[in-house]
mmCIF file of C-alpha atoms in Angstrom:
data_model
loop_
_atom_site.group_PDB
_atom_site.id
_atom_site.type_symbol
_atom_site.label_atom_id
_atom_site.label_comp_id
_atom_site.label_asym_id
_atom_site.label_seq_id
_atom_site.Cartn_x
_atom_site.Cartn_y
_atom_site.Cartn_z
ATOM 1 C CA MET A 14 -2.642 3.051 -3.729
ATOM 2 C CA SER A 15 -0.880 6.196 -2.603
ATOM 3 C CA ASP A 16 -2.307 6.054 0.918
ATOM 4 C CA LYS A 17 -0.837 2.629 1.715
ATOM 5 C CA ILE A 18 0.529 2.330 5.261
ATOM 6 C CA GLN A 19 4.333 2.020 5.001
ATOM 7 C CA LYS A 20 5.300 1.261 8.582
ATOM 8 C CA VAL A 21 3.691 0.243 11.872
ATOM 9 C CA SER A 22 5.165 0.134 15.352
ATOM 10 C CA ILE A 23 3.117 -2.037 17.677
ATOM 11 C CA ILE A 24 3.434 -1.813 21.456
ATOM 12 C CA VAL A 25 2.528 -5.004 23.334
ATOM 13 C CA SER A 26 1.994 -4.076 26.978
ATOM 14 C CA LYS A 27 -0.016 -6.980 28.403
ATOM 15 C CA GLY A 28 1.200 -10.440 29.310
ATOM 16 C CA SER A 29 -1.949 -12.520 28.965
ATOM 17 C CA LEU A 30 -2.616 -14.654 25.895
ATOM 18 C CA ASP A 31 -5.347 -12.287 24.744
ATOM 19 C CA GLY A 32 -3.065 -9.347 25.467
ATOM 20 C CA ILE A 33 -0.215 -10.679 23.327
ATOM 21 C CA TYR A 34 -1.791 -12.334 20.288
ATOM 22 C CA PRO A 35 -3.475 -9.272 18.767
ATOM 23 C CA GLY A 36 -0.126 -7.490 18.521
ATOM 24 C CA LEU A 37 1.535 -10.553 16.995
ATOM 25 C CA ILE A 38 -1.241 -11.064 14.461
ATOM 26 C CA MET A 39 -1.156 -7.409 13.461
ATOM 27 C CA GLY A 40 2.637 -7.382 13.227
ATOM 28 C CA ASN A 41 2.761 -10.539 11.142
ATOM 29 C CA GLY A 42 -0.153 -9.311 9.020
ATOM 30 C CA ALA A 43 1.738 -6.092 8.350
ATOM 31 C CA ARG A 44 4.748 -7.996 7.021
ATOM 32 C CA MET A 45 2.448 -10.140 4.860
ATOM 33 C CA GLU A 46 1.242 -6.905 3.236
ATOM 34 C CA GLY A 47 4.755 -5.626 2.716
ATOM 35 C CA ILE A 48 4.466 -3.145 5.584
ATOM 36 C CA GLU A 49 7.534 -2.558 7.764
ATOM 37 C CA ALA A 50 6.759 -3.806 11.303
ATOM 38 C CA ASN A 51 8.375 -3.021 14.669
ATOM 39 C CA LEU A 52 7.127 -4.802 17.779
ATOM 40 C CA PHE A 53 7.948 -3.184 21.102
ATOM 41 C CA PHE A 54 7.321 -5.322 24.204
ATOM 42 C CA THR A 55 6.865 -3.500 27.470
ATOM 43 C CA PHE A 56 5.732 -4.236 31.026
ATOM 44 C CA PHE A 57 4.110 -7.667 31.266
ATOM 45 C CA GLY A 58 4.031 -7.851 27.483
ATOM 46 C CA LEU A 59 7.744 -8.550 27.793
ATOM 47 C CA TYR A 60 6.924 -12.115 28.841
ATOM 48 C CA ALA A 61 6.107 -12.844 25.182
ATOM 49 C CA ILE A 62 9.830 -12.666 24.371
ATOM 50 C CA LEU A 63 11.349 -14.118 27.556
ATOM 51 C CA LYS A 64 12.529 -17.575 26.536
ATOM 52 C CA LYS A 65 11.692 -19.201 29.857
ATOM 53 C CA TYR A 66 8.076 -17.964 29.921
ATOM 54 C CA MET A 67 6.973 -17.276 26.324
ATOM 55 C CA GLY A 68 5.779 -20.861 25.864
ATOM 56 C CA SER A 69 3.427 -20.814 28.842
ATOM 57 C CA ILE A 70 1.407 -17.610 28.426
ATOM 58 C CA LYS A 71 -2.144 -17.950 29.807
ATOM 59 C CA ILE A 72 -5.567 -16.386 29.390
ATOM 60 C CA ALA A 73 -6.833 -14.404 32.378
ATOM 61 C CA THR A 74 -10.103 -15.969 33.539
ATOM 62 C CA VAL A 75 -10.619 -13.402 36.299
ATOM 63 C CA GLY A 76 -11.685 -9.836 35.665
ATOM 64 C CA ASN A 77 -12.865 -10.574 32.156
ATOM 65 C CA PRO A 78 -16.647 -10.070 31.993
ATOM 66 C CA ALA A 79 -16.755 -11.178 28.339
ATOM 67 C CA MET A 80 -15.336 -14.619 29.195
ATOM 68 C CA ARG A 81 -17.812 -17.417 28.481
ATOM 69 C CA VAL A 82 -17.676 -21.192 28.903
ATOM 70 C CA PRO A 83 -17.436 -23.727 27.431
ATOM 71 C CA ASP A 84 -17.164 -21.680 24.237
ATOM 72 C CA ALA A 85 -17.603 -18.123 22.982
ATOM 73 C CA LYS A 86 -21.427 -18.402 22.972
ATOM 74 C CA GLY A 87 -21.700 -20.224 26.300
ATOM 75 C CA PHE A 88 -22.427 -18.983 29.823
ATOM 76 C CA PRO A 89 -20.594 -16.083 31.440
ATOM 77 C CA LEU A 90 -17.825 -17.337 33.724
ATOM 78 C CA PRO A 91 -18.258 -15.779 37.191
ATOM 79 C CA THR A 92 -15.049 -14.271 38.548
ATOM 80 C CA ILE A 93 -15.168 -16.522 41.606
ATOM 81 C CA LEU A 94 -15.134 -19.631 39.381
ATOM 82 C CA GLY A 95 -12.479 -18.138 37.125
ATOM 83 C CA ALA A 96 -10.272 -17.983 40.200
ATOM 84 C CA LEU A 97 -10.414 -21.752 40.773
ATOM 85 C CA PRO A 98 -7.068 -23.538 40.323
ATOM 86 C CA GLY A 99 -6.620 -24.836 36.796
ATOM 87 C CA MET A 100 -9.315 -22.616 35.276
ATOM 88 C CA SER A 101 -6.864 -20.385 33.442
ATOM 89 C CA ALA A 102 -4.878 -23.398 32.227
ATOM 90 C CA PHE A 103 -8.068 -25.038 31.000
ATOM 91 C CA ALA A 104 -9.294 -21.946 29.147
ATOM 92 C CA THR A 105 -5.835 -21.531 27.626
ATOM 93 C CA HIS A 106 -5.820 -25.143 26.505
ATOM 94 C CA MET A 107 -9.217 -24.708 24.827
ATOM 95 C CA MET A 108 -8.154 -21.565 23.024
ATOM 96 C CA ASN A 109 -4.823 -23.042 21.922
ATOM 97 C CA LYS A 110 -6.732 -25.893 20.327
ATOM 98 C CA GLU A 111 -8.889 -23.459 18.358
ATOM 99 C CA MET A 112 -5.852 -21.509 17.251
ATOM 100 C CA GLU A 113 -3.958 -24.628 16.239
ATOM 101 C CA ALA A 114 -6.888 -25.556 14.001
ATOM 102 C CA LEU A 115 -6.622 -22.143 12.324
ATOM 103 C CA ASP A 116 -2.859 -22.546 11.923
ATOM 104 C CA ILE A 117 -2.168 -19.646 14.274
ATOM 105 C CA PRO A 118 1.249 -20.560 15.702
ATOM 106 C CA PRO A 119 2.091 -20.822 19.419
ATOM 107 C CA ILE A 120 3.798 -17.660 20.728
ATOM 108 C CA PRO A 121 7.458 -18.800 20.413
ATOM 109 C CA GLU A 122 6.919 -19.975 16.845
ATOM 110 C CA PHE A 123 4.953 -16.815 16.016
ATOM 111 C CA ILE A 124 7.788 -14.580 17.266
ATOM 112 C CA GLU A 125 10.220 -16.552 15.108
ATOM 113 C CA MET A 126 7.894 -16.257 12.100
ATOM 114 C CA ILE A 127 7.595 -12.472 12.486
ATOM 115 C CA HIS A 128 11.359 -12.155 12.912
ATOM 116 C CA ASP A 129 12.056 -14.327 9.858
ATOM 117 C CA ALA A 130 9.569 -12.191 7.947
ATOM 118 C CA GLY A 131 11.727 -9.162 8.661
ATOM 119 C CA GLY A 132 9.707 -7.783 11.585
ATOM 120 C CA LYS A 133 11.810 -6.259 14.365
ATOM 121 C CA ILE A 134 11.446 -7.395 17.984
ATOM 122 C CA TYR A 135 12.318 -4.831 20.647
ATOM 123 C CA ALA A 136 12.283 -4.892 24.451
ATOM 124 C CA CYS A 137 11.531 -1.907 26.670
ATOM 125 C CA LYS A 138 14.580 -0.687 28.629
ATOM 126 C CA ALA A 139 12.579 0.557 31.615
ATOM 127 C CA THR A 140 10.925 -2.854 32.044
ATOM 128 C CA VAL A 141 14.205 -4.720 31.606
ATOM 129 C CA ASP A 142 15.677 -2.631 34.441
ATOM 130 C CA MET A 143 12.591 -2.891 36.627
ATOM 131 C CA PHE A 144 12.356 -6.696 36.244
ATOM 132 C CA HIS A 145 16.157 -7.122 36.648
ATOM 133 C CA LEU A 146 16.525 -8.891 33.305
ATOM 134 C CA ASP A 147 19.545 -9.268 31.062
ATOM 135 C CA LEU A 148 20.050 -10.312 27.451
ATOM 136 C CA THR A 149 20.353 -14.004 28.339
ATOM 137 C CA ASP A 150 16.706 -13.989 29.481
ATOM 138 C CA PHE A 151 15.426 -13.179 25.996
ATOM 139 C CA CYS A 152 14.614 -15.347 23.010
ATOM 140 C CA PRO A 153 17.250 -15.114 20.246
ATOM 141 C CA GLN A 154 14.846 -13.151 18.025
ATOM 142 C CA MET A 155 14.962 -10.089 20.293
ATOM 143 C CA ASP A 156 16.833 -7.488 18.236
ATOM 144 C CA LYS A 157 17.533 -4.765 20.779
ATOM 145 C CA VAL A 158 16.563 -3.248 24.123
ATOM 146 C CA LEU A 159 15.247 0.246 23.416
ATOM 147 C CA THR A 160 14.587 3.350 25.465
ATOM 148 C CA VAL A 161 11.303 5.124 24.795
ATOM 149 C CA GLY A 162 13.261 7.774 22.916
ATOM 150 C CA GLU A 163 14.839 5.196 20.622
ATOM 151 C CA PHE A 164 11.435 3.623 20.072
ATOM 152 C CA TYR A 165 10.057 6.955 18.853
ATOM 153 C CA GLU A 166 13.079 7.439 16.586
ATOM 154 C CA ILE A 167 12.533 4.010 15.014
ATOM 155 C CA SER A 168 8.796 4.659 14.701
ATOM 156 C CA ALA A 169 9.209 8.012 12.950
ATOM 157 C CA GLY A 170 7.092 8.361 9.845
ATOM 158 C CA GLY A 171 4.886 5.348 10.665
ATOM 159 C CA GLN A 172 1.813 4.470 12.677
ATOM 160 C CA ILE A 173 2.045 3.566 16.366
ATOM 161 C CA ILE A 174 -0.434 1.016 17.730
ATOM 162 C CA PHE A 175 -0.764 0.354 21.468
ATOM 163 C CA THR A 176 -2.164 -2.993 22.554
ATOM 164 C CA MET B 9 -15.023 -8.584 -14.670
ATOM 165 C CA PRO B 10 -11.768 -7.538 -16.425
ATOM 166 C CA THR B 11 -10.394 -9.773 -19.132
ATOM 167 C CA LYS B 12 -6.820 -9.501 -20.286
ATOM 168 C CA THR B 13 -4.400 -11.458 -22.384
ATOM 169 C CA LEU B 14 -1.404 -12.996 -20.646
ATOM 170 C CA ALA B 15 1.202 -14.929 -22.640
ATOM 171 C CA GLY B 16 -1.283 -15.191 -25.509
ATOM 172 C CA THR B 17 -4.031 -16.611 -23.267
ATOM 173 C CA PRO B 18 -7.166 -14.571 -22.498
ATOM 174 C CA VAL B 19 -7.840 -14.677 -18.747
ATOM 175 C CA ASP B 20 -10.640 -13.334 -16.540
ATOM 176 C CA THR B 21 -9.533 -11.633 -13.350
ATOM 177 C CA ASP B 22 -11.142 -9.910 -10.408
ATOM 178 C CA ASP B 23 -10.548 -6.217 -9.727
ATOM 179 C CA GLU B 24 -7.296 -6.986 -7.907
ATOM 180 C CA GLY B 25 -5.868 -9.083 -10.722
ATOM 181 C CA TYR B 26 -6.509 -12.557 -9.272
ATOM 182 C CA LEU B 27 -7.619 -15.148 -11.818
ATOM 183 C CA VAL B 28 -11.258 -16.132 -11.376
ATOM 184 C CA ASN B 29 -11.064 -19.265 -13.484
ATOM 185 C CA HIS B 30 -8.160 -21.542 -12.728
ATOM 186 C CA SER B 31 -8.657 -23.509 -15.958
ATOM 187 C CA GLN B 32 -7.286 -20.451 -17.793
ATOM 188 C CA TRP B 33 -3.990 -20.794 -15.911
ATOM 189 C CA ASN B 34 -0.857 -22.382 -17.283
ATOM 190 C CA LYS B 35 2.878 -22.018 -16.659
ATOM 191 C CA ASP B 36 3.256 -19.232 -19.217
ATOM 192 C CA VAL B 37 0.387 -17.322 -17.611
ATOM 193 C CA ALA B 38 2.187 -17.795 -14.271
ATOM 194 C CA ALA B 39 5.354 -16.309 -15.724
ATOM 195 C CA ALA B 40 3.382 -13.332 -17.058
ATOM 196 C CA LEU B 41 1.635 -12.810 -13.679
ATOM 197 C CA ALA B 42 5.031 -13.028 -11.962
ATOM 198 C CA ALA B 43 6.466 -10.464 -14.364
ATOM 199 C CA GLU B 44 3.667 -8.070 -13.312
ATOM 200 C CA GLU B 45 5.041 -8.406 -9.759
ATOM 201 C CA GLY B 46 8.600 -7.902 -10.988
ATOM 202 C CA ILE B 47 9.452 -11.547 -10.330
ATOM 203 C CA THR B 48 11.279 -13.956 -12.662
ATOM 204 C CA LEU B 49 10.228 -17.484 -11.757
ATOM 205 C CA THR B 50 12.950 -19.923 -10.680
ATOM 206 C CA ASP B 51 12.859 -23.488 -9.325
ATOM 207 C CA GLY B 52 12.566 -21.993 -5.841
ATOM 208 C CA HIS B 53 9.401 -20.138 -6.855
ATOM 209 C CA TRP B 54 7.967 -23.229 -8.494
ATOM 210 C CA LYS B 55 8.414 -25.232 -5.306
ATOM 211 C CA VAL B 56 6.053 -22.737 -3.629
ATOM 212 C CA LEU B 57 3.623 -22.514 -6.552
ATOM 213 C CA ASP B 58 3.452 -26.301 -6.902
ATOM 214 C CA PHE B 59 2.729 -26.697 -3.196
ATOM 215 C CA ILE B 60 -0.051 -24.094 -3.320
ATOM 216 C CA ASP B 61 -1.490 -25.860 -6.361
ATOM 217 C CA THR B 62 -1.487 -29.301 -4.718
ATOM 218 C CA ASP B 63 -2.777 -27.960 -1.422
ATOM 219 C CA PHE B 64 -5.549 -25.864 -2.991
ATOM 220 C CA LYS B 65 -6.794 -28.833 -5.003
ATOM 221 C CA GLU B 66 -6.956 -30.798 -1.756
ATOM 222 C CA ARG B 67 -8.473 -28.187 0.603
ATOM 223 C CA SER B 68 -9.918 -25.445 -1.651
ATOM 224 C CA VAL B 69 -8.082 -22.752 0.292
ATOM 225 C CA VAL B 70 -4.758 -20.991 -0.234
ATOM 226 C CA PRO B 71 -2.369 -22.297 2.479
ATOM 227 C CA GLY B 72 -1.197 -19.847 5.131
ATOM 228 C CA MET B 73 2.375 -19.148 6.177
ATOM 229 C CA ARG B 74 2.456 -21.886 8.821
ATOM 230 C CA ARG B 75 1.147 -24.542 6.469
ATOM 231 C CA LEU B 76 3.736 -23.530 3.877
ATOM 232 C CA ASN B 77 6.376 -23.890 6.624
ATOM 233 C CA LYS B 78 5.223 -27.121 8.213
ATOM 234 C CA VAL B 79 3.632 -29.066 5.391
ATOM 235 C CA GLY B 80 5.313 -27.501 2.379
ATOM 236 C CA ASN B 81 8.729 -27.407 4.108
ATOM 237 C CA ILE B 82 9.326 -23.865 2.872
ATOM 238 C CA PRO B 83 10.816 -21.561 5.530
ATOM 239 C CA THR B 84 9.364 -18.086 6.154
ATOM 240 C CA LYS B 85 12.674 -16.448 5.184
ATOM 241 C CA ASP B 86 12.681 -18.167 1.790
ATOM 242 C CA LEU B 87 9.098 -17.107 1.116
ATOM 243 C CA TYR B 88 9.893 -13.458 1.793
ATOM 244 C CA ALA B 89 13.071 -13.691 -0.308
ATOM 245 C CA LEU B 90 11.241 -15.252 -3.270
ATOM 246 C CA PHE B 91 8.098 -13.095 -3.103
ATOM 247 C CA PRO B 92 9.112 -9.861 -1.375
ATOM 248 C CA ASP B 93 6.552 -7.626 0.346
ATOM 249 C CA GLY B 94 3.615 -9.983 0.503
ATOM 250 C CA PRO B 95 4.661 -13.580 -0.102
ATOM 251 C CA ILE B 96 1.345 -15.391 0.134
ATOM 252 C CA LYS B 97 -0.723 -12.837 -1.748
ATOM 253 C CA LYS B 98 1.799 -12.748 -4.561
ATOM 254 C CA ALA B 99 2.324 -16.506 -4.685
ATOM 255 C CA ALA B 100 -1.455 -17.089 -4.673
ATOM 256 C CA ARG B 101 -1.976 -14.656 -7.543
ATOM 257 C CA ILE B 102 0.849 -16.141 -9.618
ATOM 258 C CA SER B 103 -0.546 -19.653 -8.978
ATOM 259 C CA GLY B 104 -3.858 -18.528 -10.420
ATOM 260 C CA TYR B 105 -5.762 -18.856 -7.136
ATOM 261 C CA PRO B 106 -7.916 -16.329 -5.211
ATOM 262 C CA LYS B 107 -6.650 -13.749 -2.744
ATOM 263 C CA PRO B 108 -5.861 -15.460 0.601
ATOM 264 C CA VAL B 109 -8.614 -15.064 3.188
ATOM 265 C CA SER B 110 -6.705 -16.007 6.351
ATOM 266 C CA CYS B 111 -5.367 -13.425 8.831
ATOM 267 C CA VAL B 112 -2.227 -15.423 9.571
#
């Protein structure tokens, strides 16, 4: 196929479980198809590659009108109940169980898998400065902290996907 | 359904070149399928192909990357080195099994 995608650069800008996974699945899926993949983590999305926090990413149960309990075809979860202590942890636990059954790895393992597959993991310079982070805060798979300009240079000739 | 001859064996494939009848598969067919991908099979490749074979017979599905890692004890890096640019798709095709249906 002459119109095969050669390269994707995926921006992960959200720090909730449902904000992070789509970018990881698309990045990993790209590598599985032989497509070059760059993942650029910015704003709260950066938490996906901060070693202290990447293992405890949660689903937001507030402000998500599509959220249903106890499963995807259940009752809508009212925002006021979503705000109860433990609700987010519970919803996250339920979803992690579903993902484990599908062999979708937890975030730290997924980042390692993408990196081992040859995908590049980048952190946003502006966010690093704003959050007062340094290199020791990141997981070892993080390749480089990039400015927006460098991100565009690396992305040249490919598709850019914002999540 | 296309039929072609690989290593002297006639095989039926789907439009993407995956075998539709695993009973037509043998090690010489595997070598011929691998050659189509530009791969010469080594012991390292056979470790992957044998695991897919055992696992498919057990679960009727091509194992995903994580299962190959955790159950097959084959690291992601090795899989990409052995079957560049699409490890599971290529390994599944060479093993004579269908195109993988999982997203991960």
